[in-house]
């Protein structure tokens, strides 16, 4: 969220209205009457949401019928696009803003390295921190694209509708996301790393039994014996691994990337369009964080997959509109007279 | 030059709060959560009070300047009262949460004490209050402009920064004293905290004659620091011990 806000505030490209819009939102918002604008934004939001719903259903169907290659290919291509093309545009705009001279060769080397390391980290193996950093960067890039190309009322409507959709998709018995999570749990597989941000690292891979005995990791057997006495069995056995993989929440919290994108989009939109500037952005930030805390609390209570969007987005939207319209004039007046509360 | 003003005022206003955050709160996730929730509660109180102010303004004559100023003062006073109410509400919530934390921990002891929560909650209130007062002013201080071109005070930025720092620390101390008063069921303490908050806020109505608002605010801050220190268990002995330990450590190493 911090990356998105920083970019919005400094790089004007993302707040300029070029007049271009995504093909998903064909209706324009610079219309004559308020009614027409409302209607257009509703239609835009409806089209966007139906695209998202259709894509989700396709993904779930592909997963259910084990078309892993198609899914992997799709995720591969989309992360390729994000890591190379969008970051190229982003870098270009940042250089333009700060008037930095750059030649194409250096840029090509930078983008190539960035992209390839990103693909490896996300789709294969990599240090956890690096993987987290890359996932954050692509979420921020996606959010920036949305902020630039979605007209204003459409984006607020999309945020509202998508949190309702998230609620339905995860909690209803026939919801696509719930089916996805349950199928993944049944087959005891982790959900694709390109879609999920995980906070902890313990990925217990099933190592072949022959290797374990040689690798003592540098610990002397006496020390290991003593630790095992005090703490219990250190090496993971088949039973403990199966047990651990069945515990959803104990081994670190996982958050979908879509959630990141929409949180960032809300905060970015708040900083781009609010006339109260930083106060509104700050209020939305805190509101989203509190929504996330509440969601995690509910996760700890219910111990099953929960939608992360509704509570945060609701708080965020409420606080955005309330702060922009109510708090901003109040604080402006107080600052004018230098009153402190 | 504007950049210098920006950094100077930013560090004056947020330096102590940032230091407190980095050294005492950043490493413990539970404290971070309590901090953010405290900020959220302050924000809620501000929202409600600005709603009331907004309604009052809309219902009144916008041309009448003195009426508008009076309404603003009323709004500020109402906001102070509401902040203290929300502080009490946050205290109740934290007590419940503390019991829950103690129940799910292994030795039936909560990982965080009420005094620590009081400190973190007060800091949360303070940081949010300071941020909302200061951030827009800071971002304006970067841009091109002339201070006080219409005859207002030259010292707008720096006095704002000092006042913000005072308010942030004051909120922290008020948090500690308030929670302590609630724990020991001393209602006069709560009334005193509310009264002091009203006093400091009221003193700021004297701006731009800064002699009336800044020094008394700092005096009250020092007094509150002492009160908070003594009410959370410190004493002259522990203070001297800190000094002695430092001296001992230097001598023996």
XYZ file of C-alpha atoms in Angstrom, chain A residues 35-325:
291
model
C -27.797 10.007 -14.023
C -26.000 9.043 -17.193
C -22.718 8.855 -15.309
C -24.245 6.658 -12.651
C -25.730 4.363 -15.237
C -22.462 4.085 -17.137
C -20.492 3.341 -14.023
C -22.957 0.651 -12.986
C -22.671 -0.938 -16.416
C -18.883 -0.738 -16.315
C -18.779 -2.315 -12.893
C -21.168 -5.037 -14.004
C -19.003 -5.906 -16.998
C -15.822 -5.946 -14.918
C -17.353 -8.102 -12.216
C -18.768 -10.556 -14.703
C -15.339 -10.849 -16.302
C -13.864 -11.613 -12.887
C -16.599 -14.129 -12.072
C -16.179 -15.912 -15.405
C -12.400 -16.069 -14.981
C -12.769 -17.474 -11.484
C -15.192 -20.136 -12.667
C -12.869 -21.088 -15.518
C -9.955 -21.366 -13.080
C -11.942 -23.540 -10.682
C -13.154 -25.795 -13.480
C -9.642 -26.192 -14.821
C -8.392 -27.034 -11.344
C -11.176 -29.511 -10.724
C -10.529 -31.371 -13.946
C -6.802 -31.375 -13.260
C -5.778 -29.295 -16.278
C -2.738 -28.157 -14.352
C -0.743 -27.364 -17.459
C -3.311 -24.849 -18.671
C -3.448 -23.139 -15.287
C 0.307 -23.039 -14.967
C 0.617 -21.649 -18.467
C -1.998 -18.983 -17.769
C -0.385 -17.895 -14.501
C 3.015 -17.982 -16.165
C 1.924 -15.699 -18.975
C 0.146 -13.249 -16.692
C 3.064 -12.943 -14.302
C 5.363 -12.595 -17.320
C 3.250 -9.714 -18.557
C 3.220 -8.045 -15.168
C 6.884 -8.492 -14.427
C 8.192 -7.390 -17.786
C 5.740 -5.169 -19.564
C 4.076 -3.324 -16.699
C 7.264 -2.778 -14.796
C 8.841 -1.440 -17.982
C 6.063 1.131 -18.245
C 6.336 1.907 -14.530
C 10.078 2.450 -14.697
C 9.665 4.592 -17.770
C 7.207 6.842 -16.007
C 9.352 7.092 -12.867
C 12.344 8.114 -14.971
C 10.237 10.692 -16.747
C 9.056 12.188 -13.475
C 12.521 12.558 -12.030
C 14.117 13.475 -15.345
C 16.637 10.659 -15.243
C 18.433 9.889 -18.463
C 18.508 6.184 -19.251
C 19.558 4.231 -22.285
C 17.707 1.224 -23.599
C 20.571 -1.238 -23.030
C 20.789 -0.602 -19.298
C 17.047 -0.631 -19.065
C 16.860 -3.937 -20.903
C 19.406 -5.504 -18.558
C 17.601 -4.217 -15.487
C 14.170 -5.343 -16.643
C 15.499 -8.707 -17.788
C 17.127 -9.413 -14.437
C 14.159 -8.170 -12.465
C 11.722 -10.210 -14.514
C 13.645 -13.462 -14.570
C 14.400 -13.431 -10.844
C 10.746 -12.635 -10.246
C 9.539 -15.554 -12.360
C 11.910 -17.929 -10.578
C 10.931 -16.695 -7.131
C 7.244 -16.840 -7.716
C 6.884 -20.009 -9.721
C 9.722 -22.120 -8.468
C 11.806 -21.665 -5.366
C 13.332 -18.666 -3.744
C 14.003 -16.976 -0.418
C 10.748 -16.173 1.295
C 11.440 -12.473 1.712
C 12.247 -12.107 -1.967
C 9.117 -13.946 -2.983
C 7.049 -11.753 -0.696
C 8.691 -8.640 -2.115
C 7.947 -9.686 -5.689
C 4.339 -10.528 -4.922
C 3.941 -7.129 -3.306
C 5.472 -5.429 -6.323
C 3.225 -7.115 -8.849
C 0.163 -6.407 -6.711
C 1.162 -2.762 -6.533
C 1.679 -2.622 -10.310
C -1.706 -4.171 -10.921
C -3.351 -1.743 -8.515
C -1.665 1.179 -10.262
C -2.967 -0.009 -13.624
C -6.470 -0.212 -12.202
C -6.220 3.213 -10.652
C -5.116 4.768 -13.893
C -7.512 3.145 -16.253
C -10.694 2.750 -14.267
C -12.866 5.842 -14.076
C -13.773 7.090 -10.631
C -17.296 5.988 -9.860
C -16.663 2.682 -11.590
C -13.762 1.862 -9.299
C -15.693 2.609 -6.117
C -18.553 0.470 -7.346
C -16.203 -2.321 -8.331
C -14.630 -2.285 -4.883
C -18.014 -2.520 -3.232
C -19.322 -5.251 -5.499
C -16.168 -7.306 -5.382
C -16.243 -7.501 -1.612
C -19.803 -8.783 -1.796
C -18.709 -11.267 -4.447
C -15.751 -12.350 -2.314
C -18.076 -12.948 0.611
C -20.376 -15.081 -1.534
C -17.613 -16.902 -3.379
C -15.832 -18.014 -0.250
C -18.663 -18.706 2.146
C -21.476 -20.130 0.011
C -21.273 -23.925 -0.356
C -21.286 -23.640 -4.153
C -18.973 -20.641 -4.228
C -16.059 -21.088 -6.660
C -13.349 -19.993 -4.256
C -14.616 -22.323 -1.576
C -14.592 -25.199 -4.040
C -11.017 -24.289 -4.971
C -9.817 -24.238 -1.370
C -11.625 -27.455 -0.458
C -10.362 -29.302 -3.510
C -6.823 -28.180 -2.738
C -7.197 -29.384 0.827
C -8.662 -32.724 -0.259
C -5.798 -33.376 -2.604
C -3.366 -32.127 0.048
C -1.728 -29.725 -2.351
C -0.787 -26.126 -1.726
C -2.648 -23.621 -3.827
C -0.529 -22.098 -6.586
C 2.198 -19.891 -5.166
C 1.605 -17.261 -7.811
C -1.809 -16.518 -6.341
C -1.082 -16.578 -2.639
C 1.038 -14.515 -0.278
C 2.169 -16.576 2.669
C 3.624 -15.188 5.841
C 5.549 -18.132 7.225
C 8.060 -20.382 5.592
C 7.673 -23.914 6.875
C 7.016 -25.715 3.603
C 7.545 -29.283 4.658
C 8.426 -31.015 1.448
C 8.337 -34.787 1.388
C 12.048 -35.618 1.262
C 13.031 -39.138 0.325
C 13.775 -41.160 3.451
C 17.269 -42.169 2.357
C 18.679 -38.665 2.401
C 17.755 -37.683 5.909
C 20.197 -39.832 7.788
C 23.343 -38.370 6.192
C 22.427 -34.773 6.544
C 22.865 -33.832 10.168
C 23.044 -30.173 9.394
C 26.250 -29.662 11.296
C 24.776 -30.552 14.688
C 26.600 -33.206 16.688
C 24.509 -36.212 17.571
C 24.931 -35.567 21.287
C 23.377 -32.127 20.949
C 20.567 -33.487 18.822
C 19.936 -36.195 21.382
C 19.764 -33.654 24.166
C 17.396 -31.417 22.200
C 15.193 -34.352 21.369
C 14.968 -35.189 25.039
C 13.969 -31.683 25.948
C 11.781 -30.700 23.032
C 10.524 -33.906 21.578
C 11.147 -35.331 18.161
C 13.018 -32.850 15.938
C 12.991 -34.564 12.588
C 9.616 -34.630 10.983
C 8.145 -38.033 10.481
C 5.451 -38.952 8.004
C 2.725 -38.587 10.630
C 3.788 -35.189 11.854
C 4.076 -33.870 8.323
C 0.611 -35.033 7.410
C -0.779 -33.584 10.611
C 0.872 -30.260 10.055
C -0.267 -29.958 6.481
C -3.814 -30.531 7.596
C -3.718 -27.618 10.017
C -4.686 -24.645 7.880
C -3.934 -21.715 10.100
C -1.219 -22.955 12.414
C 1.509 -22.843 9.792
C 1.324 -19.219 8.819
C -1.397 -17.094 7.385
C -2.006 -17.038 3.657
C -3.564 -14.051 1.927
C -4.713 -14.022 -1.672
C -2.975 -11.598 -4.023
C -6.300 -10.256 -5.186
C -6.853 -8.941 -1.683
C -3.558 -7.083 -1.824
C -4.467 -5.603 -5.167
C -7.813 -4.300 -4.019
C -6.500 -2.909 -0.735
C -3.790 -1.076 -2.627
C -6.303 0.104 -5.187
C -8.496 1.578 -2.477
C -5.685 3.410 -0.762
C -4.209 4.526 -4.082
C -7.550 5.831 -5.274
C -7.977 7.637 -1.966
C -4.659 9.392 -2.326
C -5.237 10.157 -6.006
C -8.684 11.611 -5.904
C -9.345 12.824 -2.380
C -9.194 16.525 -1.945
C -8.262 16.088 1.705
C -4.973 14.588 0.605
C -3.046 12.845 3.302
C -5.677 12.671 6.007
C -7.989 10.622 3.840
C -5.184 8.337 2.740
C -4.101 7.807 6.342
C -7.652 7.108 7.457
C -8.157 4.522 4.712
C -4.824 2.926 5.566
C -5.742 2.497 9.225
C -9.229 1.311 8.341
C -7.920 -1.395 6.013
C -5.378 -2.561 8.595
C -8.049 -2.797 11.261
C -10.302 -4.703 8.863
C -7.451 -7.124 8.239
C -6.905 -7.563 12.005
C -10.578 -8.313 12.479
C -10.518 -10.792 9.610
C -7.509 -12.552 11.123
C -9.278 -12.643 14.468
C -12.278 -14.295 12.836
C -9.888 -16.682 11.103
C -8.454 -17.681 14.466
C -11.958 -18.254 15.802
C -13.485 -20.110 12.862
C -10.373 -21.865 11.521
C -11.470 -22.072 7.909
C -10.954 -20.055 4.755
C -12.514 -16.637 5.061
C -12.928 -13.780 2.582
C -10.402 -11.060 3.365
C -12.026 -8.325 1.325
C -15.435 -7.508 2.821
C -14.560 -6.144 6.244
C -11.506 -4.178 5.126
C -13.082 -2.760 1.997
C -16.224 -1.781 3.890
C -14.212 0.015 6.552
C -12.011 1.550 3.889
C -14.916 2.846 1.829
C -16.809 4.156 4.863
C -13.752 5.930 6.146
C -12.847 7.306 2.734
C -16.184 8.946 2.154
C -16.607 10.025 5.757
C -13.133 11.502 6.035
C -13.280 13.235 2.709
C -16.634 14.859 3.322
